[in-house]
mmCIF file with all atom_site columns, C-alpha atoms and ligand atoms in Angstrom:
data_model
loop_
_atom_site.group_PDB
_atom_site.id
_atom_site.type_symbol
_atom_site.label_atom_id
_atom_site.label_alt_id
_atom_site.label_comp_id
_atom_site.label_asym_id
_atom_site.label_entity_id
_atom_site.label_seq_id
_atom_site.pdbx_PDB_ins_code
_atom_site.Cartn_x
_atom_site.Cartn_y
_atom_site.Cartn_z
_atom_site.occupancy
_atom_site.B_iso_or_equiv
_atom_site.pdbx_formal_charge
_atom_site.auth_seq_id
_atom_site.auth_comp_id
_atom_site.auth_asym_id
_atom_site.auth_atom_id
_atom_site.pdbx_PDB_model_num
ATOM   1   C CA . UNK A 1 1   ? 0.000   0.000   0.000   1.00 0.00 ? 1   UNK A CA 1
ATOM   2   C CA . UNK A 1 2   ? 1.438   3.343   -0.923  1.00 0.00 ? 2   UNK A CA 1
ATOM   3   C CA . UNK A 1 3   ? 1.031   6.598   1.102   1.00 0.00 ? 3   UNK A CA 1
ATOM   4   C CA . UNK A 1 4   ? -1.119  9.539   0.186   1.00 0.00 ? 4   UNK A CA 1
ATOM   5   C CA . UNK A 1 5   ? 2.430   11.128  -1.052  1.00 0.00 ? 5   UNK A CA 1
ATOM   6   C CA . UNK A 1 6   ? 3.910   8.588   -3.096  1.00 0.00 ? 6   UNK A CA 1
ATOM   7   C CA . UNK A 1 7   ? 0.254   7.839   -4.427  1.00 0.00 ? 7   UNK A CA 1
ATOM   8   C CA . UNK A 1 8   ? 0.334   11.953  -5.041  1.00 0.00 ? 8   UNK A CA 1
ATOM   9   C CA . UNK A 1 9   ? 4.085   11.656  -6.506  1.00 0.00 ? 9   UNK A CA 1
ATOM   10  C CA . UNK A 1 10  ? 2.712   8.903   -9.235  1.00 0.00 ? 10  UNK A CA 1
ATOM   11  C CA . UNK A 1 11  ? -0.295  10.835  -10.227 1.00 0.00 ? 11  UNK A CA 1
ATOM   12  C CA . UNK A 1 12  ? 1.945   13.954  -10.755 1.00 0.00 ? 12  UNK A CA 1
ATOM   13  C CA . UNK A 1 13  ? 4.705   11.843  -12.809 1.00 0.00 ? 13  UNK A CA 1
ATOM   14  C CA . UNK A 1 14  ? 1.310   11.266  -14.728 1.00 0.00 ? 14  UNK A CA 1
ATOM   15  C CA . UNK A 1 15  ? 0.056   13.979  -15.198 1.00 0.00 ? 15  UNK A CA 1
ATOM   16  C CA . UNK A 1 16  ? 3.184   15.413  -16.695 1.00 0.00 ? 16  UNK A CA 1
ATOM   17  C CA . UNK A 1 17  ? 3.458   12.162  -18.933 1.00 0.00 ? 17  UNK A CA 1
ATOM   18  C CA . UNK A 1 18  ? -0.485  13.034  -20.585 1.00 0.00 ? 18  UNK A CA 1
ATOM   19  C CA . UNK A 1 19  ? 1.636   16.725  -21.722 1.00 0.00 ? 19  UNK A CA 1
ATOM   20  C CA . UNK A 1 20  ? 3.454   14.514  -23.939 1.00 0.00 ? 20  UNK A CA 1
ATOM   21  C CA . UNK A 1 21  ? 0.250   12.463  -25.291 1.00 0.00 ? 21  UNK A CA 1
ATOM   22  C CA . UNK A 1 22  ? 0.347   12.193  -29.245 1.00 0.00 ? 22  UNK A CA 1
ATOM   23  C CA . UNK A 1 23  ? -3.851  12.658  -29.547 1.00 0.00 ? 23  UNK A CA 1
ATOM   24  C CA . UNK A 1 24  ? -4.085  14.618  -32.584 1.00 0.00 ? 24  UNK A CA 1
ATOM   25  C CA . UNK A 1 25  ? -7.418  12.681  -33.127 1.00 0.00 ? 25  UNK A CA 1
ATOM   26  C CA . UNK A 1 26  ? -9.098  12.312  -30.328 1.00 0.00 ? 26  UNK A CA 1
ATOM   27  C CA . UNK A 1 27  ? -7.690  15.366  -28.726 1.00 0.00 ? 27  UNK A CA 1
ATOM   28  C CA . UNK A 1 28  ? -7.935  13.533  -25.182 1.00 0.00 ? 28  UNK A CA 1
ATOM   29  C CA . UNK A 1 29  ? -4.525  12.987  -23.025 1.00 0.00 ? 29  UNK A CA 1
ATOM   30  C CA . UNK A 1 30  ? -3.643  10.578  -20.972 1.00 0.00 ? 30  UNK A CA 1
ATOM   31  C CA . UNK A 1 31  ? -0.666  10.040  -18.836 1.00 0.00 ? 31  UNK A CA 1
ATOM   32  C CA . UNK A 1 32  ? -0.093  6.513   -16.792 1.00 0.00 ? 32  UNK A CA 1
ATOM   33  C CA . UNK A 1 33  ? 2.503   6.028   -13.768 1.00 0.00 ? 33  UNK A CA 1
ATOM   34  C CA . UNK A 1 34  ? 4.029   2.670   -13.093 1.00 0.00 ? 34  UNK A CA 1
ATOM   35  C CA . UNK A 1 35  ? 5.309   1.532   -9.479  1.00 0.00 ? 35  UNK A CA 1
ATOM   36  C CA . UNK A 1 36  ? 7.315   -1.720  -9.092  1.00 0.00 ? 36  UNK A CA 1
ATOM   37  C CA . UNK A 1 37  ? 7.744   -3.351  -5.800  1.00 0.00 ? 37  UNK A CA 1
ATOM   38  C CA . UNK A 1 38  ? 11.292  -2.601  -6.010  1.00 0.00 ? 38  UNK A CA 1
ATOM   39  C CA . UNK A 1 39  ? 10.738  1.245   -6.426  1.00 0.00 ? 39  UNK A CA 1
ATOM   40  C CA . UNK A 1 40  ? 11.461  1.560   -10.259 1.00 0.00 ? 40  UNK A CA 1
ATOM   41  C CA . UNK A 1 41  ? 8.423   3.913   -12.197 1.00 0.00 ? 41  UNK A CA 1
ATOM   42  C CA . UNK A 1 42  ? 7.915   3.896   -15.517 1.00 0.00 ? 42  UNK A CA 1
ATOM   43  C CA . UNK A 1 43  ? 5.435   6.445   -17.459 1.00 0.00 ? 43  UNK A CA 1
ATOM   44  C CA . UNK A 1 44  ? 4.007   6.624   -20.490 1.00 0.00 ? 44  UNK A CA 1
ATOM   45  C CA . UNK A 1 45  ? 1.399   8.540   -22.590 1.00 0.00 ? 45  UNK A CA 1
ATOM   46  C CA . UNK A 1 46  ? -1.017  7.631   -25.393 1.00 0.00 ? 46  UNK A CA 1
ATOM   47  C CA . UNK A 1 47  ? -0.191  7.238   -28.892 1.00 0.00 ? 47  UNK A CA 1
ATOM   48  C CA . UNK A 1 48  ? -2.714  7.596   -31.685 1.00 0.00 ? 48  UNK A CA 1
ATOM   49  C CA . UNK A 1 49  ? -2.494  6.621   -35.188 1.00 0.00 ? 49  UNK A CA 1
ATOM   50  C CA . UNK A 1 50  ? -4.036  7.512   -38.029 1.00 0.00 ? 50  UNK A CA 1
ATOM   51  C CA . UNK A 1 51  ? -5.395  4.007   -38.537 1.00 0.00 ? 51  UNK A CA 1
ATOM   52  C CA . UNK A 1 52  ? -7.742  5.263   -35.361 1.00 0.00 ? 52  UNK A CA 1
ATOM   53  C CA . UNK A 1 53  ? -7.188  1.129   -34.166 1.00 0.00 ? 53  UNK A CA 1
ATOM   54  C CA . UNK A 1 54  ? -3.694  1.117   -33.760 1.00 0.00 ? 54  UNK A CA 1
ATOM   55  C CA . UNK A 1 55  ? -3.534  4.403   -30.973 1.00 0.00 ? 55  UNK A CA 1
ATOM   56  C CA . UNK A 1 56  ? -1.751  2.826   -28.069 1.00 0.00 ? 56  UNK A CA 1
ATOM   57  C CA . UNK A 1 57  ? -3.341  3.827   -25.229 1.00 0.00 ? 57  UNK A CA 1
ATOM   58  C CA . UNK A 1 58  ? -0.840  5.330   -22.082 1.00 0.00 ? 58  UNK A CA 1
ATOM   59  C CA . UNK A 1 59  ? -1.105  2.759   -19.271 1.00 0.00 ? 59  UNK A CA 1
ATOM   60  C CA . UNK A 1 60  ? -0.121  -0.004  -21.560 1.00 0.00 ? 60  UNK A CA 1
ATOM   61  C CA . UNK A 1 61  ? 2.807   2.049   -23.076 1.00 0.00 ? 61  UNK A CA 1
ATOM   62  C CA . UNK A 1 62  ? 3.853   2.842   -19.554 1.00 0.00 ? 62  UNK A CA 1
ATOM   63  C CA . UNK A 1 63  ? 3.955   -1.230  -18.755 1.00 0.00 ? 63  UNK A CA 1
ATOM   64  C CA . UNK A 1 64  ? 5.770   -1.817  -22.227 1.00 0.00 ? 64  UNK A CA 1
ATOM   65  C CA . UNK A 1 65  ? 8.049   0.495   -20.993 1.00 0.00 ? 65  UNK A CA 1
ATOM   66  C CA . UNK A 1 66  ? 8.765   -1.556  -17.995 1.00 0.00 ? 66  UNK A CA 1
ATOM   67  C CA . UNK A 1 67  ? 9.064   -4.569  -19.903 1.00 0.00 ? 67  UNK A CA 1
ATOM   68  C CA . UNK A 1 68  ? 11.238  -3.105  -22.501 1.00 0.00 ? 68  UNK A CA 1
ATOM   69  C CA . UNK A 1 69  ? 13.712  -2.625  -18.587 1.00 0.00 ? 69  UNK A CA 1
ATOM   70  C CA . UNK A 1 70  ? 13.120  -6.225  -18.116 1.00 0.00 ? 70  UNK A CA 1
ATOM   71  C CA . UNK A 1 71  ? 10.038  -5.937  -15.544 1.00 0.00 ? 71  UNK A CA 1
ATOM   72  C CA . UNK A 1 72  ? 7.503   -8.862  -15.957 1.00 0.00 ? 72  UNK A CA 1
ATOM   73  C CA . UNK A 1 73  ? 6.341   -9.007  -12.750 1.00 0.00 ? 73  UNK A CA 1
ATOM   74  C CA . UNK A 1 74  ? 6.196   -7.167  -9.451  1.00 0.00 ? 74  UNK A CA 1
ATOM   75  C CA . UNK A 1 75  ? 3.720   -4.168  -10.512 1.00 0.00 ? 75  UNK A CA 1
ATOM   76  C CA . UNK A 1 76  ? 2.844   -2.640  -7.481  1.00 0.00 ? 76  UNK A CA 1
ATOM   77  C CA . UNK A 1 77  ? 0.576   0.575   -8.635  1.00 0.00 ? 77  UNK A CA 1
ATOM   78  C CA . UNK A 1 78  ? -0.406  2.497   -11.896 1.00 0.00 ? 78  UNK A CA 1
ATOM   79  C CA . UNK A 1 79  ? -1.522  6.177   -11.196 1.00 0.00 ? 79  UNK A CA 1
ATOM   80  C CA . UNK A 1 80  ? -3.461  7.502   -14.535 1.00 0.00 ? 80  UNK A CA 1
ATOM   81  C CA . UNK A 1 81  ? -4.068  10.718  -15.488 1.00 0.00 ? 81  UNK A CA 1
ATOM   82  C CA . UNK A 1 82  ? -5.864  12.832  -17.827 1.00 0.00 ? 82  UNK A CA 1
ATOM   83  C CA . UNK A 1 83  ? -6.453  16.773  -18.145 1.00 0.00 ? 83  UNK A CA 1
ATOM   84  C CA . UNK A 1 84  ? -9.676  16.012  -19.748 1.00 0.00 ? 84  UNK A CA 1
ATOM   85  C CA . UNK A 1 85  ? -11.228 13.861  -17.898 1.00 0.00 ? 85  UNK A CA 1
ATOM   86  C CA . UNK A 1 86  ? -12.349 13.242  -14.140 1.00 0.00 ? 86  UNK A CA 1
ATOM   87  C CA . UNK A 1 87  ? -11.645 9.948   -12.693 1.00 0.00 ? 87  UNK A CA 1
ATOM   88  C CA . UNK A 1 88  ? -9.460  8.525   -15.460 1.00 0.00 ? 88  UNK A CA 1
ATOM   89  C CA . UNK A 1 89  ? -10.100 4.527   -15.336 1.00 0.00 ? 89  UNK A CA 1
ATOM   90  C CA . UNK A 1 90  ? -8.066  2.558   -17.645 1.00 0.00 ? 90  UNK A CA 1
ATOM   91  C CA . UNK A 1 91  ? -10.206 0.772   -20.268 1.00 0.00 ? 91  UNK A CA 1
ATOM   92  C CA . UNK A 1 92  ? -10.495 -3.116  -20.581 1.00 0.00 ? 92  UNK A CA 1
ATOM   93  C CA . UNK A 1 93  ? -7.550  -4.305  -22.685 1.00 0.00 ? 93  UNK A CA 1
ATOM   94  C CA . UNK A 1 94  ? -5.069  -2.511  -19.851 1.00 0.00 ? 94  UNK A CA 1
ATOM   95  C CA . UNK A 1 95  ? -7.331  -3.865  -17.009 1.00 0.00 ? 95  UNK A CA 1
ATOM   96  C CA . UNK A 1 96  ? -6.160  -7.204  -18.881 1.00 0.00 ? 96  UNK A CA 1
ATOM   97  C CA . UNK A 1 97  ? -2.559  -6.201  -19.151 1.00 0.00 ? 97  UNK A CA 1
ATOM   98  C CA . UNK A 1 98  ? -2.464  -4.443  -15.560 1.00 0.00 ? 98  UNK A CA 1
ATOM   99  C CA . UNK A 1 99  ? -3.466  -8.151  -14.178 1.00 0.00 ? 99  UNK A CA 1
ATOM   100 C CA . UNK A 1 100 ? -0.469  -9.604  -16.275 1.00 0.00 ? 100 UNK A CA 1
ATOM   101 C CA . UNK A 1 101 ? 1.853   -8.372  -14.236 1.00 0.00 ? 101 UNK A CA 1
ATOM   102 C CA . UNK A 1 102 ? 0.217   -8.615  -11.368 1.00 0.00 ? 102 UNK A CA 1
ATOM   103 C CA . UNK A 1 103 ? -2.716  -9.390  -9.434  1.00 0.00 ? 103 UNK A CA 1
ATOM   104 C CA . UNK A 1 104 ? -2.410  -7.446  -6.736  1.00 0.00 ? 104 UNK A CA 1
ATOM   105 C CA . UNK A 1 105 ? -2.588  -3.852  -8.871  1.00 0.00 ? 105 UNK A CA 1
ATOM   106 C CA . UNK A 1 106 ? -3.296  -1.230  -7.089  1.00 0.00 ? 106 UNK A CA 1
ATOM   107 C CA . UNK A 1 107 ? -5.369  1.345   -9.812  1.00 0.00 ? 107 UNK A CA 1
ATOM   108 C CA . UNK A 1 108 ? -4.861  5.096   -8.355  1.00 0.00 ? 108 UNK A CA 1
ATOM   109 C CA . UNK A 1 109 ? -6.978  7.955   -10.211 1.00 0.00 ? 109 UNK A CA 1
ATOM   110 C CA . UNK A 1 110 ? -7.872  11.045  -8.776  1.00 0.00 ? 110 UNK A CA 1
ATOM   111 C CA . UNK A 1 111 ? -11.216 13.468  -9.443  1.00 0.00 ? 111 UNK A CA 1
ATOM   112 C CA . UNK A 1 112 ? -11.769 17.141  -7.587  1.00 0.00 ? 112 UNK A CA 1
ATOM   113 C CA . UNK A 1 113 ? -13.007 15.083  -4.368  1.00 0.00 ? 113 UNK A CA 1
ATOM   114 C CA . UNK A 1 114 ? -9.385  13.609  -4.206  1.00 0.00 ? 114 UNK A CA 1
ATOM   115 C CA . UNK A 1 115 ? -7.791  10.940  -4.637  1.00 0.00 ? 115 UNK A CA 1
ATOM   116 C CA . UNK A 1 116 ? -9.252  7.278   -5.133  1.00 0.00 ? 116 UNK A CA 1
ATOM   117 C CA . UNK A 1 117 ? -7.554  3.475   -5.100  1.00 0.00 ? 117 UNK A CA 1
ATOM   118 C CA . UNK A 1 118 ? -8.865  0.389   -6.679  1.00 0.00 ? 118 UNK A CA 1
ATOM   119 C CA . UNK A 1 119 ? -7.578  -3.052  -6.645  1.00 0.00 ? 119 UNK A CA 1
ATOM   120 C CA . UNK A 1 120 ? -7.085  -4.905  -9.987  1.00 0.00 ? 120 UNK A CA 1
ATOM   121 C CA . UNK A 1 121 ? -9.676  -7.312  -8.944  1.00 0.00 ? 121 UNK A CA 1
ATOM   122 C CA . UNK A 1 122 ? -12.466 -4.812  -8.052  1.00 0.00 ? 122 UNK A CA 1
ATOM   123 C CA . UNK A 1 123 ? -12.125 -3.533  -11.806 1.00 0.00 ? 123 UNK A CA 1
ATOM   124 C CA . UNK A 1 124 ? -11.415 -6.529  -13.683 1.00 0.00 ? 124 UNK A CA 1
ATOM   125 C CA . UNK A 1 125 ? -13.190 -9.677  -11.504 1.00 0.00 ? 125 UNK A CA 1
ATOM   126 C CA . UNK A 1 126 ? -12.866 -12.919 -13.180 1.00 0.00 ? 126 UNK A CA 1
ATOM   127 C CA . UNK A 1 127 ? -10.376 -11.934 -15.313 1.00 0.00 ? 127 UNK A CA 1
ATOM   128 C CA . UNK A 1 128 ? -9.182  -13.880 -18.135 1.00 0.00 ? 128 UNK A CA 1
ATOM   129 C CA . UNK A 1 129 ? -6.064  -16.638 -17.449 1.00 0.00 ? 129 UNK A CA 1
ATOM   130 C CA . UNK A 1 130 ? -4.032  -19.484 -18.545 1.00 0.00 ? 130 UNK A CA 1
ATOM   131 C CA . UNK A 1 131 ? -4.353  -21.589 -15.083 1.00 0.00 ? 131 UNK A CA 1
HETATM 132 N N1 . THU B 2 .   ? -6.904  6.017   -23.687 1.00 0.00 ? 201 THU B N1 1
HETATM 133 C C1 . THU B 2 .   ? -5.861  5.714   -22.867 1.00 0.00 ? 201 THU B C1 1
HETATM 134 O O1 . THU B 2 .   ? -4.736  6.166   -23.077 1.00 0.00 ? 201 THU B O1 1
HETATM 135 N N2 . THU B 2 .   ? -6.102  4.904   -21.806 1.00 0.00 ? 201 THU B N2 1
HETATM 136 C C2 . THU B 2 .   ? -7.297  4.315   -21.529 1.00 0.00 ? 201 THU B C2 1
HETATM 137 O O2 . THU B 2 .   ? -7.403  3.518   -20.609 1.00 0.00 ? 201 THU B O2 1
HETATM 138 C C3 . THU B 2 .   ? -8.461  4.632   -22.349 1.00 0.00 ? 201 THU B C3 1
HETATM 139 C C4 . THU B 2 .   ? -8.236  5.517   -23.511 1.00 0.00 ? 201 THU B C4 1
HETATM 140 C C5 . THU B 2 .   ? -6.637  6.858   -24.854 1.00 0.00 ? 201 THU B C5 1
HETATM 141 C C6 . THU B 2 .   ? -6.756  6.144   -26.167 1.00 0.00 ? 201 THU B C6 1
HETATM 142 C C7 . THU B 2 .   ? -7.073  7.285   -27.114 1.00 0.00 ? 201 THU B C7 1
HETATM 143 O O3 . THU B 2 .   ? -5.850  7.844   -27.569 1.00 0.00 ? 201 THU B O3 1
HETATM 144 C C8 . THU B 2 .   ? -7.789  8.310   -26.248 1.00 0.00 ? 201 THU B C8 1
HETATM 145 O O4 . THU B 2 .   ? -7.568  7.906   -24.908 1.00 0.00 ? 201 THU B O4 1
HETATM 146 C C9 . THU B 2 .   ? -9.279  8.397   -26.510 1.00 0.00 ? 201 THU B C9 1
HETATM 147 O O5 . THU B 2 .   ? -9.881  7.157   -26.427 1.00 0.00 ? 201 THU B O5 1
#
């Protein structure tokens, strides 16, 4: 469990990540913060594509990110973020990849109220697995 500072540290590192989005199309940023159990954060932001289907979307560029550093397990946190949007949840397909590397996820997003923390499960129950 992360303190109300780190969890505000990661949502800041994401915030600044969604400046960098590459939304020409939609027009909507979003930033995503990574924690590892061993302290390492990764961020990303969204991609989009003209071929609208290919836009990558931030929280799963964030976890490439930490793969591409040779992280495949151990995610302790993601903290999303988007200027245009209160409470920023991340969609399906990086519920799915958020439970890949762990499922134990915490899911911090934060709306004018403050901020708020889901677990992986309570957003993605009965999640799809090989076992
Ligand atoms: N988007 C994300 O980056 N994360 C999500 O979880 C949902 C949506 C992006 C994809 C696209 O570039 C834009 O938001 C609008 O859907």
């Amino acid at each position: 469990m992360q303190t109300e500072e780190d969890k505000a540290h990661l949502l800041k590192l994401a915030c600044e990540a969604a400046q960098n989005a590459y939304a020409p199309y939609s027009k909507f940023q979003v930033g995503a913060c990574v924690l590892y159990e061993d302290g390492s954060i990764y961020t990303g932001c969204n991609v989009e594509n003209a071929s609208y289907g290919l836009s990558l979307c931030a929280e799963r560029n964030a976890m490439a990110s930490a793969v591409a550093d040779g992280k495949y397990s151990g995610l302790a946190a993601i903290a999303i973020c988007s200027p245009d949007a209160q409470l920023c949840f991340p969609c399906g397909a990086c519920r799915q990849w958020i439970v890949e590397f762990s499922k134990n996820a915490r899911i911090i997003v934060q709306d004018k109220d403050g901020v708020k923390e889901f677990s992986i499960q309570e957003l993605l129950p009965y999640s799809f697995n090989l076992d």
